[in-house]
Short mmCIF file of N, CA and C in Angstrom, two decimals:
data_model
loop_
_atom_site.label_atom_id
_atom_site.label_comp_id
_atom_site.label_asym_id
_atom_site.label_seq_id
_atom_site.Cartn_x
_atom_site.Cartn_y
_atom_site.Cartn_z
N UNK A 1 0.85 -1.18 0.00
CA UNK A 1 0.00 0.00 0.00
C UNK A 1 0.90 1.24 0.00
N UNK A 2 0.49 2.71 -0.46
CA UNK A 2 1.72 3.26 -1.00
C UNK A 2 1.18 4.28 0.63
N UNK A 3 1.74 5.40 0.37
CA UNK A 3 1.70 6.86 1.18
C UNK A 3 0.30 7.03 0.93
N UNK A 4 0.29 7.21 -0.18
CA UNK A 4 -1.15 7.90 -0.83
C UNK A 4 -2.42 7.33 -0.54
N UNK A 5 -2.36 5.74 -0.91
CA UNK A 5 -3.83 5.44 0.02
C UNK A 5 -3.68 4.93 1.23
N UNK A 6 -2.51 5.00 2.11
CA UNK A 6 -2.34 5.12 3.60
C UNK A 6 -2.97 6.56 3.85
N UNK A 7 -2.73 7.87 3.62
CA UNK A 7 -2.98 8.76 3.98
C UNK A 7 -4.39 8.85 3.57
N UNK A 8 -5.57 8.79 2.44
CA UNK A 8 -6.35 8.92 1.89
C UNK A 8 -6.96 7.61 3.22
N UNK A 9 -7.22 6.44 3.14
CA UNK A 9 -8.07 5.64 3.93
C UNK A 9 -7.97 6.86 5.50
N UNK A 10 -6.66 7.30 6.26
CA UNK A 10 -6.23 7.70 7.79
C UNK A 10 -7.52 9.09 7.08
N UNK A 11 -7.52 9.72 6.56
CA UNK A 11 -8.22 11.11 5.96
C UNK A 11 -9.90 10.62 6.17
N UNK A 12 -10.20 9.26 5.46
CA UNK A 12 -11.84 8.81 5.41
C UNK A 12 -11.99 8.72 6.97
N UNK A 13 -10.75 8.02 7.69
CA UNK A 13 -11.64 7.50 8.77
C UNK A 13 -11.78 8.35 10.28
N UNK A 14 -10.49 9.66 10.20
CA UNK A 14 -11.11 10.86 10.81
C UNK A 14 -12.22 11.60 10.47
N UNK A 15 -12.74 11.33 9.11
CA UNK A 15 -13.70 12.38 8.71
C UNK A 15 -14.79 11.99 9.28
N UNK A 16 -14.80 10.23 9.29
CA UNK A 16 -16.27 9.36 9.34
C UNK A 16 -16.21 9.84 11.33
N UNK A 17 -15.17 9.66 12.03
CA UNK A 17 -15.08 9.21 13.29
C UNK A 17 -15.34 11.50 13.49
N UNK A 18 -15.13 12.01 13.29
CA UNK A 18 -15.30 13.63 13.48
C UNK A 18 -17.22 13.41 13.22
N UNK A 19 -17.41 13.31 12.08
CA UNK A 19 -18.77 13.40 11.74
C UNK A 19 -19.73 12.98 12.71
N UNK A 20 -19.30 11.71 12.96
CA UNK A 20 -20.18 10.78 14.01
C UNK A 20 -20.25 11.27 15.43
N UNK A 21 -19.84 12.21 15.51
CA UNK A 21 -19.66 12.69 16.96
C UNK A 21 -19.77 14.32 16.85
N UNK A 22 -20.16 14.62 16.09
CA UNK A 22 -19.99 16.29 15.92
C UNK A 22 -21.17 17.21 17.30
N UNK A 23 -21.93 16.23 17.75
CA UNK A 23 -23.45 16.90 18.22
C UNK A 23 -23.70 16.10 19.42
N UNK A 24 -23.00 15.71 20.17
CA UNK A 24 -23.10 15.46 21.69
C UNK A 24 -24.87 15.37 22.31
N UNK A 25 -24.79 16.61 22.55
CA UNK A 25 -26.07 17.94 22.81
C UNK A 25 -27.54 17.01 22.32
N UNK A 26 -27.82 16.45 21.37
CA UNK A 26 -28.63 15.90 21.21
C UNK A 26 -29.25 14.34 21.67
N UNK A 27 -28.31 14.03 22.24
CA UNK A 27 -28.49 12.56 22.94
C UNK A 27 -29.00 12.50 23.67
N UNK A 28 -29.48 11.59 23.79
CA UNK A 28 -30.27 11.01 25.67
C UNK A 28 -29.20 10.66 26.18
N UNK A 29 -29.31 10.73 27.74
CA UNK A 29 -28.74 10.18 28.57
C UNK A 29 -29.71 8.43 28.97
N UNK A 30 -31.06 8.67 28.96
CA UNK A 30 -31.52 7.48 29.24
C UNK A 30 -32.19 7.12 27.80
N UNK A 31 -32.09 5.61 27.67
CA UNK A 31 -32.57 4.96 26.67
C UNK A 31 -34.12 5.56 26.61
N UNK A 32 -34.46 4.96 25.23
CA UNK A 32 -35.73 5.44 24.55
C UNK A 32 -36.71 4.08 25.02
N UNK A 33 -37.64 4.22 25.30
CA UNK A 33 -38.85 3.21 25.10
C UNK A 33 -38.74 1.74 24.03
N UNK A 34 -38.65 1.42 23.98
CA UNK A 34 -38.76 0.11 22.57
C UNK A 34 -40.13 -0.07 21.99
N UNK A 35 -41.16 -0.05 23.07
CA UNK A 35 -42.54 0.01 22.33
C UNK A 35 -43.19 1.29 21.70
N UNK A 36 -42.54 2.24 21.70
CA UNK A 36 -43.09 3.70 21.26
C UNK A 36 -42.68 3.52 19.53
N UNK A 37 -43.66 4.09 19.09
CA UNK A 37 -43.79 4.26 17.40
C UNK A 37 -43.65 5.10 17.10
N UNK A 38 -43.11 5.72 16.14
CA UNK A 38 -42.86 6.99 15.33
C UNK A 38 -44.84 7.68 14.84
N UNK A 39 -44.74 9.00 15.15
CA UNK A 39 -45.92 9.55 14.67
C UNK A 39 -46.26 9.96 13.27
N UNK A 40 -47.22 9.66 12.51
CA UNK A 40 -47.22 10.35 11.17
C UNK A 40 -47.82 10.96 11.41
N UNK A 41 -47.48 12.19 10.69
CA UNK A 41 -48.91 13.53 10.01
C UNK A 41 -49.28 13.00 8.68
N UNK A 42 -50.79 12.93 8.77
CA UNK A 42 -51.26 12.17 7.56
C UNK A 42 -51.04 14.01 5.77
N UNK A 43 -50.92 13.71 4.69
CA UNK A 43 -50.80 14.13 3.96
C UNK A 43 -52.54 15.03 3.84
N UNK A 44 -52.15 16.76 3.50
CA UNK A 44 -53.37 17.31 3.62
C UNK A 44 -53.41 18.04 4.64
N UNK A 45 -52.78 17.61 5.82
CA UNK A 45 -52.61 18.53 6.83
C UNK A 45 -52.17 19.76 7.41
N UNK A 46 -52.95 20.70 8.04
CA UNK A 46 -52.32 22.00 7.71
C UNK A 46 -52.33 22.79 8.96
N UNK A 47 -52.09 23.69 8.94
CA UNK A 47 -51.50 24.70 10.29
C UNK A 47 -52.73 24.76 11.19
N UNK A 48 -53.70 24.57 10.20
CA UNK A 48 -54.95 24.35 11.31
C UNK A 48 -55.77 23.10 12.08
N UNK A 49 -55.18 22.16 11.06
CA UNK A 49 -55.88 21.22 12.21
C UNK A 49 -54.53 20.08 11.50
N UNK A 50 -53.94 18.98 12.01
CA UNK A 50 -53.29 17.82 11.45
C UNK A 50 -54.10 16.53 11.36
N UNK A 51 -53.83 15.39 11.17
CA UNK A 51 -54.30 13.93 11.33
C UNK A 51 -53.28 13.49 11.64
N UNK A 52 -53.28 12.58 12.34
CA UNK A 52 -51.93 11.75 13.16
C UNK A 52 -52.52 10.45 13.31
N UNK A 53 -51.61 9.68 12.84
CA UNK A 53 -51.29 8.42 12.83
C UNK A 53 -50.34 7.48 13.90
N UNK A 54 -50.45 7.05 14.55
CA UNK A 54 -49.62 5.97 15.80
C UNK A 54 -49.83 4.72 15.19
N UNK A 55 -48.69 3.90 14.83
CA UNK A 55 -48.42 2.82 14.93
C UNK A 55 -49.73 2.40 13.59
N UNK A 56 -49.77 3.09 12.93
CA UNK A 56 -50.76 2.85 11.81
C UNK A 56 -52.32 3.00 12.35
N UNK A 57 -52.74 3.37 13.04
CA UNK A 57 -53.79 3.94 13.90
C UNK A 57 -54.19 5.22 13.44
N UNK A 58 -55.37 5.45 13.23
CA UNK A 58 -55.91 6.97 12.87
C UNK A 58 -55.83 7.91 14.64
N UNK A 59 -55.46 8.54 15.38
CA UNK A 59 -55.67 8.63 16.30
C UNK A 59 -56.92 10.21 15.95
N UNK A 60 -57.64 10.01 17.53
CA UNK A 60 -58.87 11.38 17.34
C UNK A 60 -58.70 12.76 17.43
N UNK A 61 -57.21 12.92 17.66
CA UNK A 61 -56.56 14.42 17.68
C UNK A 61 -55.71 14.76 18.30
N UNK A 62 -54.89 15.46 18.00
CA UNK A 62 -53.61 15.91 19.00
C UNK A 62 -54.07 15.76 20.42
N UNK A 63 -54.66 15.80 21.19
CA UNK A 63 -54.64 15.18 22.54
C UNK A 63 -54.31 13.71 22.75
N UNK A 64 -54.89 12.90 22.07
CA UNK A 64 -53.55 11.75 21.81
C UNK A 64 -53.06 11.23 21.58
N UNK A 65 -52.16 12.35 21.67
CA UNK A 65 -50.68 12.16 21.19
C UNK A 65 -49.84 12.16 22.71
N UNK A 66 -50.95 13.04 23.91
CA UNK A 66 -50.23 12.98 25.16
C UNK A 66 -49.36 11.99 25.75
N UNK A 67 -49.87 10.65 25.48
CA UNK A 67 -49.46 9.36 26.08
C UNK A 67 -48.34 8.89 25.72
N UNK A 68 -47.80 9.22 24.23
CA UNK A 68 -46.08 8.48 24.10
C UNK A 68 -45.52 9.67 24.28
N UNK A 69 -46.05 11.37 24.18
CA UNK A 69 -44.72 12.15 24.58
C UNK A 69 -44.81 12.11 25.84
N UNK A 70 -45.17 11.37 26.61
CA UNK A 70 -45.15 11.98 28.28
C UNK A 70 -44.55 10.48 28.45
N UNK A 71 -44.59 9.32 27.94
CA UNK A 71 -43.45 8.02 28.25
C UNK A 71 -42.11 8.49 27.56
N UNK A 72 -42.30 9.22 26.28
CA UNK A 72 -40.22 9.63 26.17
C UNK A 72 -40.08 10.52 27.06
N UNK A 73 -40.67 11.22 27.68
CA UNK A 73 -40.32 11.81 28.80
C UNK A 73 -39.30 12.51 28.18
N UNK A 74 -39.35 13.98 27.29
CA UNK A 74 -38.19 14.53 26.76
C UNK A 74 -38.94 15.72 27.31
N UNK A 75 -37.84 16.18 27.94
CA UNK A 75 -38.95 18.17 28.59
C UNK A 75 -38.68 19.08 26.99
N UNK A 76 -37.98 19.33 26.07
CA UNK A 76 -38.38 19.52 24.96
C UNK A 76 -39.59 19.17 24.12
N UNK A 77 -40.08 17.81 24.23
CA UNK A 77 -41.17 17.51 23.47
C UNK A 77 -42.42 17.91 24.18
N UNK A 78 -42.28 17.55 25.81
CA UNK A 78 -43.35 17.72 26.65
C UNK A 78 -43.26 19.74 26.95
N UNK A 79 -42.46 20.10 26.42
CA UNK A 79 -42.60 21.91 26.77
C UNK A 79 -43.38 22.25 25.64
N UNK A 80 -43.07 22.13 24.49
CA UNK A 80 -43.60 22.12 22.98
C UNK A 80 -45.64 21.87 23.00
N UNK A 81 -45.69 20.74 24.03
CA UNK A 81 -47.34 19.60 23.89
C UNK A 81 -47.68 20.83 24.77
N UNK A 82 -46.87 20.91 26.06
CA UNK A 82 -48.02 22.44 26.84
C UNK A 82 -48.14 23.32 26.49
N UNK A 83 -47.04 24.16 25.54
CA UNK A 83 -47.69 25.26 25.12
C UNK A 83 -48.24 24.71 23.92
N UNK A 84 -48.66 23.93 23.28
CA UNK A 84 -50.07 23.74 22.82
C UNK A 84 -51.54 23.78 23.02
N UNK A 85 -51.08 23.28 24.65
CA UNK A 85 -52.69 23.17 25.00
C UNK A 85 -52.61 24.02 25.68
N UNK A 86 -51.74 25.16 25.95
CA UNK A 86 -52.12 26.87 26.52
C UNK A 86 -52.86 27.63 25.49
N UNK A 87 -52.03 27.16 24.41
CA UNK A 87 -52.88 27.86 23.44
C UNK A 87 -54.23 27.34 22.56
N UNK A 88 -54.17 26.09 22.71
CA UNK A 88 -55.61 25.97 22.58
C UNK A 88 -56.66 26.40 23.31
N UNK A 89 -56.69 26.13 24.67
CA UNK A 89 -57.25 26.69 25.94
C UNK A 89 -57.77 28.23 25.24
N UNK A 90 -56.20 29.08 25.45
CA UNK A 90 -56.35 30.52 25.10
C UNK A 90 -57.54 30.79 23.90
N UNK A 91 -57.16 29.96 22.45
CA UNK A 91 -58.40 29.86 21.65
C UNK A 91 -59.74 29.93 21.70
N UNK A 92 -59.88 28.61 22.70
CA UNK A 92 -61.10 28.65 23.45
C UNK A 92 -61.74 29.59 24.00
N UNK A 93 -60.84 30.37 25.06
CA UNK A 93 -61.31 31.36 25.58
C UNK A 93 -61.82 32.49 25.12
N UNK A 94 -61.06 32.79 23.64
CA UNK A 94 -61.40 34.06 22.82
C UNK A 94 -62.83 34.17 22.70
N UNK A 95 -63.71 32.91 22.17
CA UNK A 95 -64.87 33.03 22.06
C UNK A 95 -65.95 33.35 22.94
N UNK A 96 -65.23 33.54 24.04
CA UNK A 96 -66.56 34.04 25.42
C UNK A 96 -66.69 36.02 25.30
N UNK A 97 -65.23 36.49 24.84
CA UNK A 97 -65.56 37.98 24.36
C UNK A 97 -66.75 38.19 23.66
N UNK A 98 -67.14 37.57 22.39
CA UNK A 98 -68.94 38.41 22.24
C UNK A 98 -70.08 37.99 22.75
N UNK A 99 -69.61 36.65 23.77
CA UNK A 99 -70.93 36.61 24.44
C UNK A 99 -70.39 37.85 25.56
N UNK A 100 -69.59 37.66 26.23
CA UNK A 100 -69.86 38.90 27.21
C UNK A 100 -70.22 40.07 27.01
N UNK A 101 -70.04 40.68 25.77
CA UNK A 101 -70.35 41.92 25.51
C UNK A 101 -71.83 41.80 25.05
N UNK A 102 -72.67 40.81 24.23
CA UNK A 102 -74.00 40.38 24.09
C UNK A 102 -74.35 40.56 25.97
N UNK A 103 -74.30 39.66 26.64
CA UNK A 103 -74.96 39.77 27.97
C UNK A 103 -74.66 41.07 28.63
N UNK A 104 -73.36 41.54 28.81
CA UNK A 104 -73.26 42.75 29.08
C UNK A 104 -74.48 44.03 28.90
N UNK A 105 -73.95 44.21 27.65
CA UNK A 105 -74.93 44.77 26.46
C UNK A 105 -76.43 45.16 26.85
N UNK A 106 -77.22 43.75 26.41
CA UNK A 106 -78.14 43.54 26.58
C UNK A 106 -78.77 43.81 27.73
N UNK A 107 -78.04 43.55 29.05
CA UNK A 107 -79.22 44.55 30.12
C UNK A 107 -78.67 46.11 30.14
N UNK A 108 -78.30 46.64 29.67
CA UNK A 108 -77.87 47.63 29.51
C UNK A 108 -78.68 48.18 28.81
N UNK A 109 -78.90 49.86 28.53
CA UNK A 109 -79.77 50.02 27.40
C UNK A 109 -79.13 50.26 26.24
N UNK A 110 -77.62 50.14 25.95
CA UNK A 110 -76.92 50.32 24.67
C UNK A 110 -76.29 49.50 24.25
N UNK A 111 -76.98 48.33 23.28
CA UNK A 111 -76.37 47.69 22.34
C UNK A 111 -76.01 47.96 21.52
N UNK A 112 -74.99 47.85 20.73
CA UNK A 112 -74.67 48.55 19.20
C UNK A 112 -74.20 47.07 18.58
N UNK A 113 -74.81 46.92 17.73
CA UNK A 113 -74.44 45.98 16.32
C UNK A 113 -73.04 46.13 15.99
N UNK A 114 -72.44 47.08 15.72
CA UNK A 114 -71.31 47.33 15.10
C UNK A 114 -70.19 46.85 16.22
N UNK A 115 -70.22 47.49 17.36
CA UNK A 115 -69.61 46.80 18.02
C UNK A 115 -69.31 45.83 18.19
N UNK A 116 -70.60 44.58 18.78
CA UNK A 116 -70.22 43.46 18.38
C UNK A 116 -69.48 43.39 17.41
N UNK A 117 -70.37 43.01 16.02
CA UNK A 117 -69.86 42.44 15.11
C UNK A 117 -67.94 42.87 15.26
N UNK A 118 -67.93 43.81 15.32
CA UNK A 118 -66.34 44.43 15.45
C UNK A 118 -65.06 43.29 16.74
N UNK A 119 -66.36 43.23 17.71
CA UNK A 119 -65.50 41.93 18.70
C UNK A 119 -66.06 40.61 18.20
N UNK A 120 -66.71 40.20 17.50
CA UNK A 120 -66.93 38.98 17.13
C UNK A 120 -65.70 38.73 16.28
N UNK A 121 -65.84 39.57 15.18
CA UNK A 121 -64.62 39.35 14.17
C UNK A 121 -63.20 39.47 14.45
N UNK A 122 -62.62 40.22 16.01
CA UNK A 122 -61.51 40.22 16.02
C UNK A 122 -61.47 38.61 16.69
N UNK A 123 -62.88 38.52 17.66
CA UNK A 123 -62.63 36.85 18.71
C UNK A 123 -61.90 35.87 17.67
N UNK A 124 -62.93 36.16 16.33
CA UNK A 124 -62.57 35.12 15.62
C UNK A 124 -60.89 34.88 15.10
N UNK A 125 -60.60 36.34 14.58
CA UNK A 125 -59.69 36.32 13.72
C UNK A 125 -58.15 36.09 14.82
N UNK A 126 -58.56 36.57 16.35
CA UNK A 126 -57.81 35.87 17.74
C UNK A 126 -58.10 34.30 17.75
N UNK A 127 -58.91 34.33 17.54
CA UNK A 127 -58.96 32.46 17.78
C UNK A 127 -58.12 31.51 16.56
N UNK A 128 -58.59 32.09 15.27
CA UNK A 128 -57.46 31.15 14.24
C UNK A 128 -56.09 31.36 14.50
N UNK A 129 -56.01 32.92 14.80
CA UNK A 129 -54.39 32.93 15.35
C UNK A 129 -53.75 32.20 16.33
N UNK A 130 -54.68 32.06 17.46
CA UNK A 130 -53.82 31.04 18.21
C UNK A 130 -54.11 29.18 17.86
N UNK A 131 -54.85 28.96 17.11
CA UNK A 131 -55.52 27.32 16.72
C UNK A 131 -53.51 27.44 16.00
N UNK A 132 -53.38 28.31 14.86
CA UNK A 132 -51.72 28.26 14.24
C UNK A 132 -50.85 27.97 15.26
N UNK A 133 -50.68 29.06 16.09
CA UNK A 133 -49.70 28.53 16.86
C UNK A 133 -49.73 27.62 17.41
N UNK A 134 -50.77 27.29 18.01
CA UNK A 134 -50.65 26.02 18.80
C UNK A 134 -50.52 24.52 18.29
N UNK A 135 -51.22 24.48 16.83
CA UNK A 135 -50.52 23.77 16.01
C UNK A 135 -49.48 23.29 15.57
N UNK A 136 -49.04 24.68 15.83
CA UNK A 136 -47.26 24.64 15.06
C UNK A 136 -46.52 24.01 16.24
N UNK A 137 -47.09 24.28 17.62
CA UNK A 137 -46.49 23.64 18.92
C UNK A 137 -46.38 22.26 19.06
N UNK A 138 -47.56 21.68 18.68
CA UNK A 138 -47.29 20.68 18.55
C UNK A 138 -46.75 19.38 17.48
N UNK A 139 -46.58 20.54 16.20
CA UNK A 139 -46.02 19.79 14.95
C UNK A 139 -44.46 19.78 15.42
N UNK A 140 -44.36 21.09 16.23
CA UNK A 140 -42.56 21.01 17.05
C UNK A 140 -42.42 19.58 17.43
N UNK A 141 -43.40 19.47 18.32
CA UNK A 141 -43.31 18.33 19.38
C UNK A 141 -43.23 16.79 18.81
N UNK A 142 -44.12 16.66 17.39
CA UNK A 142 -43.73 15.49 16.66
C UNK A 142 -42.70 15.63 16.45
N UNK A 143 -42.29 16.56 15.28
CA UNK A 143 -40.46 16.18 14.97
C UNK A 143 -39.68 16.02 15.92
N UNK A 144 -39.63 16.54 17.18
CA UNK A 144 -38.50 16.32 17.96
C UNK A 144 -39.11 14.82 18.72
N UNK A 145 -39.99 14.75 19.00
CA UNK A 145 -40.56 13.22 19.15
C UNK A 145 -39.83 12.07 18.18
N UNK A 146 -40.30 12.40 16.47
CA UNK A 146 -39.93 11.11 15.66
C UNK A 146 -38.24 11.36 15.57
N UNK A 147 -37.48 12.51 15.86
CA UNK A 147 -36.00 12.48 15.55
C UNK A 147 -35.33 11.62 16.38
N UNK A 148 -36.49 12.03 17.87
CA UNK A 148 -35.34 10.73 19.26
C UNK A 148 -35.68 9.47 18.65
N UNK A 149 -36.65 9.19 18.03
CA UNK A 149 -36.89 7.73 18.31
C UNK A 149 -35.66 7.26 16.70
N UNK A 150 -35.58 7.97 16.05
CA UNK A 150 -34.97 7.75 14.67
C UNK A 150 -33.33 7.56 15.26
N UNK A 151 -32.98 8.02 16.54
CA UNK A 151 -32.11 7.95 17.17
C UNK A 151 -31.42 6.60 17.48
N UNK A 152 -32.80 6.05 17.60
CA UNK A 152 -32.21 4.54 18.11
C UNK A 152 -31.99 3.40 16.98
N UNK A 153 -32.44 4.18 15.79
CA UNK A 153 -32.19 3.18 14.41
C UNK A 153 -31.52 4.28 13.45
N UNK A 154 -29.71 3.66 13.84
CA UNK A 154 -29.32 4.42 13.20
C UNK A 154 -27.78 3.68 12.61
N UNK A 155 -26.89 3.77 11.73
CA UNK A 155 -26.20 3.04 10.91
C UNK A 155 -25.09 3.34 10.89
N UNK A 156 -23.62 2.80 11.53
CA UNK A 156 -22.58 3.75 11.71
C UNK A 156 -21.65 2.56 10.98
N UNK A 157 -20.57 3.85 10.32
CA UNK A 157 -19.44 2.81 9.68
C UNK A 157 -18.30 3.86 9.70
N UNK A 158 -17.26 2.83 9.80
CA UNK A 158 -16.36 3.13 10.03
C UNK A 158 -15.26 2.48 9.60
N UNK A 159 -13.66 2.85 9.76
CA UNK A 159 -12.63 2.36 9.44
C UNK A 159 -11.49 2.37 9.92
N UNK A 160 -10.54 1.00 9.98
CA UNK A 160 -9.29 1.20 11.12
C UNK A 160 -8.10 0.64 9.90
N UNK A 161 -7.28 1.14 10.49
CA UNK A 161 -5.93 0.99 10.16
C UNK A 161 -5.02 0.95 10.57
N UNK A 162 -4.45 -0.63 10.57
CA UNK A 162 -3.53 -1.21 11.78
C UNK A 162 -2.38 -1.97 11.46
N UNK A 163 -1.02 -1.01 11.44
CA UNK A 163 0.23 -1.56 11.05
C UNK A 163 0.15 -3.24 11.72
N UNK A 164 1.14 -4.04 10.88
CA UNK A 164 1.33 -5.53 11.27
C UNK A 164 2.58 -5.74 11.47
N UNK A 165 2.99 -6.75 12.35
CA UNK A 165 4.44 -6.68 12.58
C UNK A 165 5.01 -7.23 11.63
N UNK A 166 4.70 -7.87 10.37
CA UNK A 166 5.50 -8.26 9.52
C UNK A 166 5.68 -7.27 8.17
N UNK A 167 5.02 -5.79 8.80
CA UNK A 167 5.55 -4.66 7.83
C UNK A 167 4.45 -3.96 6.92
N UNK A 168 3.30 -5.18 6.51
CA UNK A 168 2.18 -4.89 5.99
C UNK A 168 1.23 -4.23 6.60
N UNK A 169 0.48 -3.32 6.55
CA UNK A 169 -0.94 -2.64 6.83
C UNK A 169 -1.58 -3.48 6.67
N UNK A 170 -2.61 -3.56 8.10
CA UNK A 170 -3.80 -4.02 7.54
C UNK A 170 -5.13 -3.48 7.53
N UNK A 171 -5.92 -3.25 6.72
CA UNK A 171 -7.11 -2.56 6.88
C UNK A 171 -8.37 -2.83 7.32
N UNK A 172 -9.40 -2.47 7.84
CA UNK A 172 -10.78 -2.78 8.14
C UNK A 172 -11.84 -2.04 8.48
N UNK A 173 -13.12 -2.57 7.55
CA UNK A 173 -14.06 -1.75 7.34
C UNK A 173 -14.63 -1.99 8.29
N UNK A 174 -16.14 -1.42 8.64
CA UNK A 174 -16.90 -1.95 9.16
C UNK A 174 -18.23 -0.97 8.93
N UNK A 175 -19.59 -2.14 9.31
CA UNK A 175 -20.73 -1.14 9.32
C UNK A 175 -21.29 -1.97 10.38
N UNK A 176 -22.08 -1.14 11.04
CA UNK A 176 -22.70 -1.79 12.61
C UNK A 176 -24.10 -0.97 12.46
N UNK A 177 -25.46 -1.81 12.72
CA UNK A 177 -26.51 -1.05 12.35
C UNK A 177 -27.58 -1.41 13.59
N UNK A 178 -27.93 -0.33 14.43
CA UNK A 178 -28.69 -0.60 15.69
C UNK A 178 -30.11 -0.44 15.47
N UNK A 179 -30.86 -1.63 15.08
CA UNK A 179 -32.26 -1.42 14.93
C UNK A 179 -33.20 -2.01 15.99
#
């Protein structure tokens, strides 16, 4: 074997062994679940409402979904699911503004139409705003959900290179795949 593909293989297998380790920061310290499934968002789905899929399961709506992010137990995924349901909540709440101003109102002797209509339409146009965000909170919470679990099926290769005492190099590949 000359200089050239001694140096060229020593070049692949710092690059592979640098790469594979570049991101610490993202690991668990404790293993992942084995029975937890990756979540789909079904195709069609949009900032306002998703479809989610478990384990090939239609599930009845982002509420649950509570049950496998609260077994990975990741405070990233589970910070992401609450401020979802703050802001759904919050959503919710928008819509009690034109009844209060209707009951208000109404024993009062000055109702005005315009008014309402003026807080109906902002309740509303407050309420899709937060249904988005809170959406988007929890579309966070899938990806960082399906990335840990993609974590544990993952494919590493590598390469060594190991002088021999009778003068020859010897080389070796390898691929190791944790599914």
């Amino acid at each position: 074997m000359t200089r050239i593909q001694l140096t060229i293989w020593l070049l692949a297998g710092f690059v592979t062994t640098a790469h594979a380790q570049r991101d610490t920061s993202f690991y668990r310290t404790t293993p992942i679940p084995a029975h937890l499934r990756p979540i789909e968002r079904a195709l069609g789905s949009s900032s306002l409402g998703s479809v989610y899929y478990y384990g090939g399961k239609k599930l009845t709506g982002p509420y649950s979904l509570e049950v496998p992010f609260f077994e990975l137990n990741d405070p990233i995924v589970n910070r992401h699911y609450r401020n979802f349901r703050v802001w759904t909540t919050v959503s919710r709440l928008t819509a009690l503004g034109p009844v209060i101003y209707f009951l208000a109102r109404t024993r009062s002797s000055g109702f005005n139409s315009g008014e309402y209509w003026t807080i109906y339409g902002g309740s509303a146009v407050l309420a899709i705003g937060t249904v988005i965000v809170a959406n988007t909170q929890v579309n966070k919470s899938v990806a960082r959900y399906n990335s840990l679990l993609r974590q544990n099926y993952r494919v590493q290769v590598g390469a060594a290179f190991t002088p021999l005492p009778m003068g020859m190099p010897a080389l070796g590949v390898g691929v190791v795949g944790k599914f």
